[in-house]
Amino acid sequence: MDIHEIYQEDNKFEGEESIYYVLVGKGDSSRWDKSHKYYIITRSAVAIYDINAASMVKKIKVMTWPIPNEEHDAQEKNSGYFNRFKEGVIYKVAGRLQYSYFGELAFLYIREVLEENASGTKLDKNQEKYLAPIVLEDEVLGKLVLEKSEGLFEGKYDFAGNDITIYIEVEWDSKATWKKPLTVARDFAEHIASKDEVFRSYIASDEDLYDAALECVEEYEDECEIRFSTQEEFADALKGRMKYIFVNRNGSYTVGYDDGYVFGGHEIDVDVNSKGEMVCAEMR
């Protein structure tokens, strides 16, 4: 008896097996079954369509399936068993509607995946809506676009005639994660001129970075776009070369500068911790 036969004997289902389209969401879990015979994996579903019944499956938003104990143990370090389904993708599956321990229809049990990236389905419009970017019109930062697959708001902010790219890391489906990084990004934008001056001075004051930059300027003079012979001149040469700010969810962030081809076209980054303290300047 294979694991799916055992699982179906252990649980209660409604009706016979059917074929479904499933639009996969975000969120998963694993637990040992009460008899310790196998592990039960779950994954959220945005929408489920019963192909045989030609109707949407209402209320059920969780998929579930069993895996052998040894398979779980082998993949536990990297949680590889969660990789069976990808968020935002439509799958064609064979399965059954399953009752919870409380006697309510709560799960779509997955016996077999028949097709990945299914198209031309009754869930295509659901998928378009689910994957559609979120557009935020911010009073300070302007237009920000959140691509759900990337987990980043992205926008442009004009500073001294240059477009600075803004990246803000969030969990798109949890607005609670938006507040802190957005607040940090707004504060940065509102004080960008003074912060730029501080960051450039901080970069130039790093002895190792300055010495390496000066050596490159002297060795590759014809290729470098900027010139300097003192730390003050180095800081001044970086004026107008800010490229981006990347704000992390915890409020820490990185500001990147064009290196003027001093380091062969790399960036010079300043890392700022969640307390607003500069902690590192380096070429990357």
XYZ file of C-alpha atoms in Angstrom:
284
model
C 0.000 0.000 0.000
C 1.554 3.318 -1.056
C 1.494 6.517 0.955
C -1.506 7.963 -0.882
C -3.576 4.856 -0.238
C -2.672 5.055 3.442
C -3.481 8.765 3.548
C -6.886 8.253 1.959
C -7.678 5.490 4.430
C -6.738 7.800 7.309
C -8.902 10.723 6.208
C -12.469 11.499 5.183
C -13.342 12.865 1.750
C -16.361 14.112 -0.143
C -17.141 12.211 -3.325
C -14.686 10.641 -5.699
C -11.470 11.929 -7.186
C -11.779 14.758 -9.683
C -9.512 16.912 -11.841
C -8.878 20.490 -10.725
C -7.146 23.665 -11.753
C -5.411 25.312 -8.795
C -3.929 28.808 -8.621
C -1.216 28.538 -5.985
C -0.824 31.178 -3.304
C 1.759 31.996 -0.658
C 2.042 30.197 2.656
C 2.827 26.616 3.577
C 3.346 24.318 6.535
C 4.369 20.791 7.462
C 3.448 18.548 10.364
C 3.758 14.945 11.412
C 0.532 13.027 11.242
C -0.758 11.799 14.596
C 0.285 8.202 13.904
C 3.781 9.320 12.759
C 3.429 7.345 9.516
C 4.104 10.326 7.233
C 4.331 14.104 7.095
C 1.475 16.289 5.894
C 2.378 19.285 3.734
C -0.033 22.157 3.101
C 0.023 25.073 0.670
C -2.405 27.938 0.256
C -4.544 28.171 -2.878
C -5.906 31.428 -4.275
C -8.606 29.708 -6.315
C -9.675 26.159 -7.210
C -11.758 25.078 -10.199
C -13.330 21.610 -10.491
C -12.970 20.676 -14.162
C -15.332 17.695 -14.036
C -18.054 19.658 -12.258
C -17.348 22.803 -14.313
C -17.559 24.986 -11.220
C -15.426 26.937 -8.786
C -14.681 25.303 -5.450
C -15.756 27.814 -2.837
C -14.320 28.332 0.654
C -11.496 25.779 0.319
C -8.174 27.636 0.126
C -5.666 25.000 1.241
C -4.027 22.124 -0.624
C -2.607 19.170 1.266
C -0.655 16.004 0.506
C 1.479 13.426 2.355
C 5.179 12.695 1.970
C 7.185 9.805 3.481
C 9.084 10.472 6.695
C 12.412 9.794 5.003
C 11.642 12.286 2.217
C 10.781 14.951 4.776
C 13.960 14.278 6.762
C 16.144 14.419 3.642
C 14.730 17.818 2.656
C 14.237 19.308 6.109
C 17.378 21.445 6.075
C 16.241 23.525 3.083
C 12.485 22.811 3.361
C 12.625 21.414 -0.167
C 9.228 19.775 0.183
C 7.663 23.238 -0.102
C 9.026 23.614 -3.640
C 6.491 21.308 -5.245
C 4.283 24.282 -6.116
C 5.215 27.814 -7.190
C 3.285 30.880 -6.128
C 1.097 32.442 -8.820
C 1.238 29.386 -11.098
C -1.821 27.424 -12.255
C -1.580 23.630 -11.913
C -3.803 20.852 -13.177
C -4.089 18.217 -10.467
C -5.910 15.042 -9.541
C -7.339 15.082 -6.054
C -10.266 14.995 -3.647
C -12.022 17.430 -1.351
C -11.056 16.531 2.194
C -12.728 17.100 5.545
C -10.871 18.494 8.543
C -10.877 16.827 11.954
C -13.770 19.150 12.812
C -15.960 17.711 10.072
C -15.750 20.667 7.692
C -14.608 20.598 4.074
C -11.266 22.333 4.413
C -8.670 20.944 2.001
C -8.019 19.885 -1.550
C -5.981 16.712 -1.218
C -3.474 16.443 -4.074
C -2.809 12.932 -5.296
C -0.985 13.833 -8.497
C 0.174 16.902 -10.415
C -0.877 16.514 -14.039
C 0.329 19.808 -15.505
C 2.327 22.856 -14.421
C 1.811 26.350 -15.878
C -1.582 25.416 -17.256
C -3.052 28.099 -19.532
C -6.404 28.764 -21.154
C -8.137 27.830 -17.915
C -11.060 29.164 -15.937
C -8.532 30.610 -13.494
C -6.608 32.781 -15.965
C -8.406 35.970 -14.889
C -7.813 35.103 -11.238
C -4.137 34.690 -12.054
C -3.947 38.051 -13.840
C -5.511 39.773 -10.862
C -3.306 37.934 -8.369
C -0.083 38.707 -10.222
C -0.989 42.273 -11.197
C 1.460 44.794 -9.737
C 0.385 47.060 -6.903
C 0.709 50.773 -7.674
C 1.192 53.161 -4.770
C 1.016 56.931 -5.272
C 3.055 58.295 -2.375
C 3.001 61.986 -1.469
C 6.754 62.046 -0.914
C 8.176 59.279 -3.089
C 5.796 59.568 -6.022
C 4.709 56.523 -7.988
C 5.902 53.184 -6.632
C 5.193 49.876 -8.359
C 5.282 46.615 -6.441
C 5.936 43.510 -8.525
C 4.576 40.715 -6.374
C 7.034 38.143 -7.684
C 9.954 40.358 -6.634
C 8.618 41.582 -3.287
C 9.915 45.076 -4.045
C 8.399 48.492 -4.527
C 10.341 50.326 -7.217
C 10.222 53.964 -8.226
C 12.237 56.977 -9.332
C 13.044 60.088 -7.322
C 14.527 63.224 -8.855
C 17.559 64.602 -7.060
C 19.502 67.467 -8.608
C 18.314 66.486 -12.076
C 19.199 62.808 -11.695
C 16.755 59.923 -11.332
C 17.519 57.944 -8.192
C 16.023 54.451 -8.262
C 14.182 53.517 -5.083
C 13.812 49.879 -4.036
C 11.725 49.058 -0.980
C 11.554 45.473 0.268
C 8.176 44.312 1.605
C 5.921 41.296 1.824
C 3.321 42.290 -0.730
C 0.453 40.541 1.037
C 1.274 41.946 4.486
C 0.853 45.709 4.700
C 2.279 45.600 8.213
C 5.693 45.072 6.560
C 5.303 48.203 4.422
C 5.263 50.832 7.152
C 8.853 50.801 8.385
C 10.720 50.691 5.048
C 8.368 53.270 3.508
C 8.928 55.587 6.478
C 12.701 55.213 6.098
C 12.514 55.864 2.342
C 10.396 58.988 2.854
C 12.796 60.353 5.449
C 15.684 59.678 3.093
C 13.972 61.510 0.231
C 13.063 64.495 2.395
C 16.679 64.883 3.556
C 18.440 63.551 0.489
C 20.714 66.571 -0.062
C 22.195 66.509 3.432
C 22.390 62.714 3.479
C 24.164 62.694 0.125
C 26.810 65.039 1.485
C 27.287 62.894 4.578
C 27.501 59.662 2.567
C 30.061 61.050 0.120
C 32.228 62.273 2.974
C 31.895 58.900 4.675
C 33.024 57.089 1.522
C 36.009 59.388 1.067
C 37.028 59.077 4.723
C 37.409 55.309 4.474
C 41.194 55.013 4.231
C 41.291 51.638 2.491
C 38.632 52.605 -0.027
C 40.218 55.988 -0.703
C 43.710 54.534 -1.154
C 42.394 51.880 -3.545
C 40.459 54.497 -5.514
C 43.455 56.832 -5.705
C 45.668 54.004 -6.915
C 43.168 53.160 -9.653
C 42.892 56.805 -10.735
C 46.658 57.043 -11.065
C 46.965 53.709 -12.884
C 43.954 54.029 -15.206
C 43.810 57.777 -15.663
C 42.540 57.616 -19.246
C 39.584 55.402 -18.333
C 38.404 57.163 -15.169
C 35.592 59.695 -15.452
C 36.527 61.493 -12.234
C 39.763 62.963 -10.908
C 40.904 63.669 -7.364
C 44.034 63.797 -5.243
C 42.570 64.364 -1.765
C 39.737 62.866 0.253
C 37.788 66.109 -0.022
C 38.142 66.044 -3.807
C 37.051 62.390 -3.853
C 33.882 63.246 -1.933
C 33.216 66.173 -4.262
C 33.844 64.025 -7.358
C 31.004 61.698 -6.304
C 28.514 64.562 -6.307
C 25.624 63.835 -8.661
C 26.544 60.150 -8.889
C 24.024 58.668 -6.475
C 22.236 55.818 -8.290
C 19.852 54.092 -5.918
C 18.648 53.358 -2.426
C 17.596 49.862 -1.386
C 15.564 49.803 1.832
C 15.214 46.485 3.638
C 12.126 45.444 5.562
C 13.819 46.067 8.904
C 14.610 49.676 7.986
C 18.296 49.214 7.190
C 19.316 50.370 3.737
C 22.065 50.691 1.157
C 22.826 53.738 -0.979
C 24.752 53.123 -4.184
C 26.993 55.523 -6.106
C 28.408 55.351 -9.608
C 32.161 54.944 -9.155
C 33.099 57.122 -12.131
C 34.830 54.055 -13.550
C 37.456 54.278 -10.811
C 36.793 50.615 -9.985
C 35.988 49.587 -13.540
C 32.296 50.473 -13.431
C 31.406 48.923 -10.100
C 29.356 50.690 -7.450
C 30.429 52.287 -4.206
C 27.864 51.389 -1.565
C 27.142 52.758 1.881
C 25.298 50.463 4.297
C 23.128 52.001 7.004
C 21.714 49.898 9.842
C 18.161 49.991 11.163
C 19.211 52.629 13.723
C 20.286 54.979 10.940
C 24.007 54.481 11.603
C 26.467 54.147 8.725
C 28.319 50.872 9.158
C 30.202 50.230 5.942
C 31.399 51.795 2.688
C 32.830 49.552 0.015
C 33.144 48.844 -3.677
C 30.801 46.112 -4.953
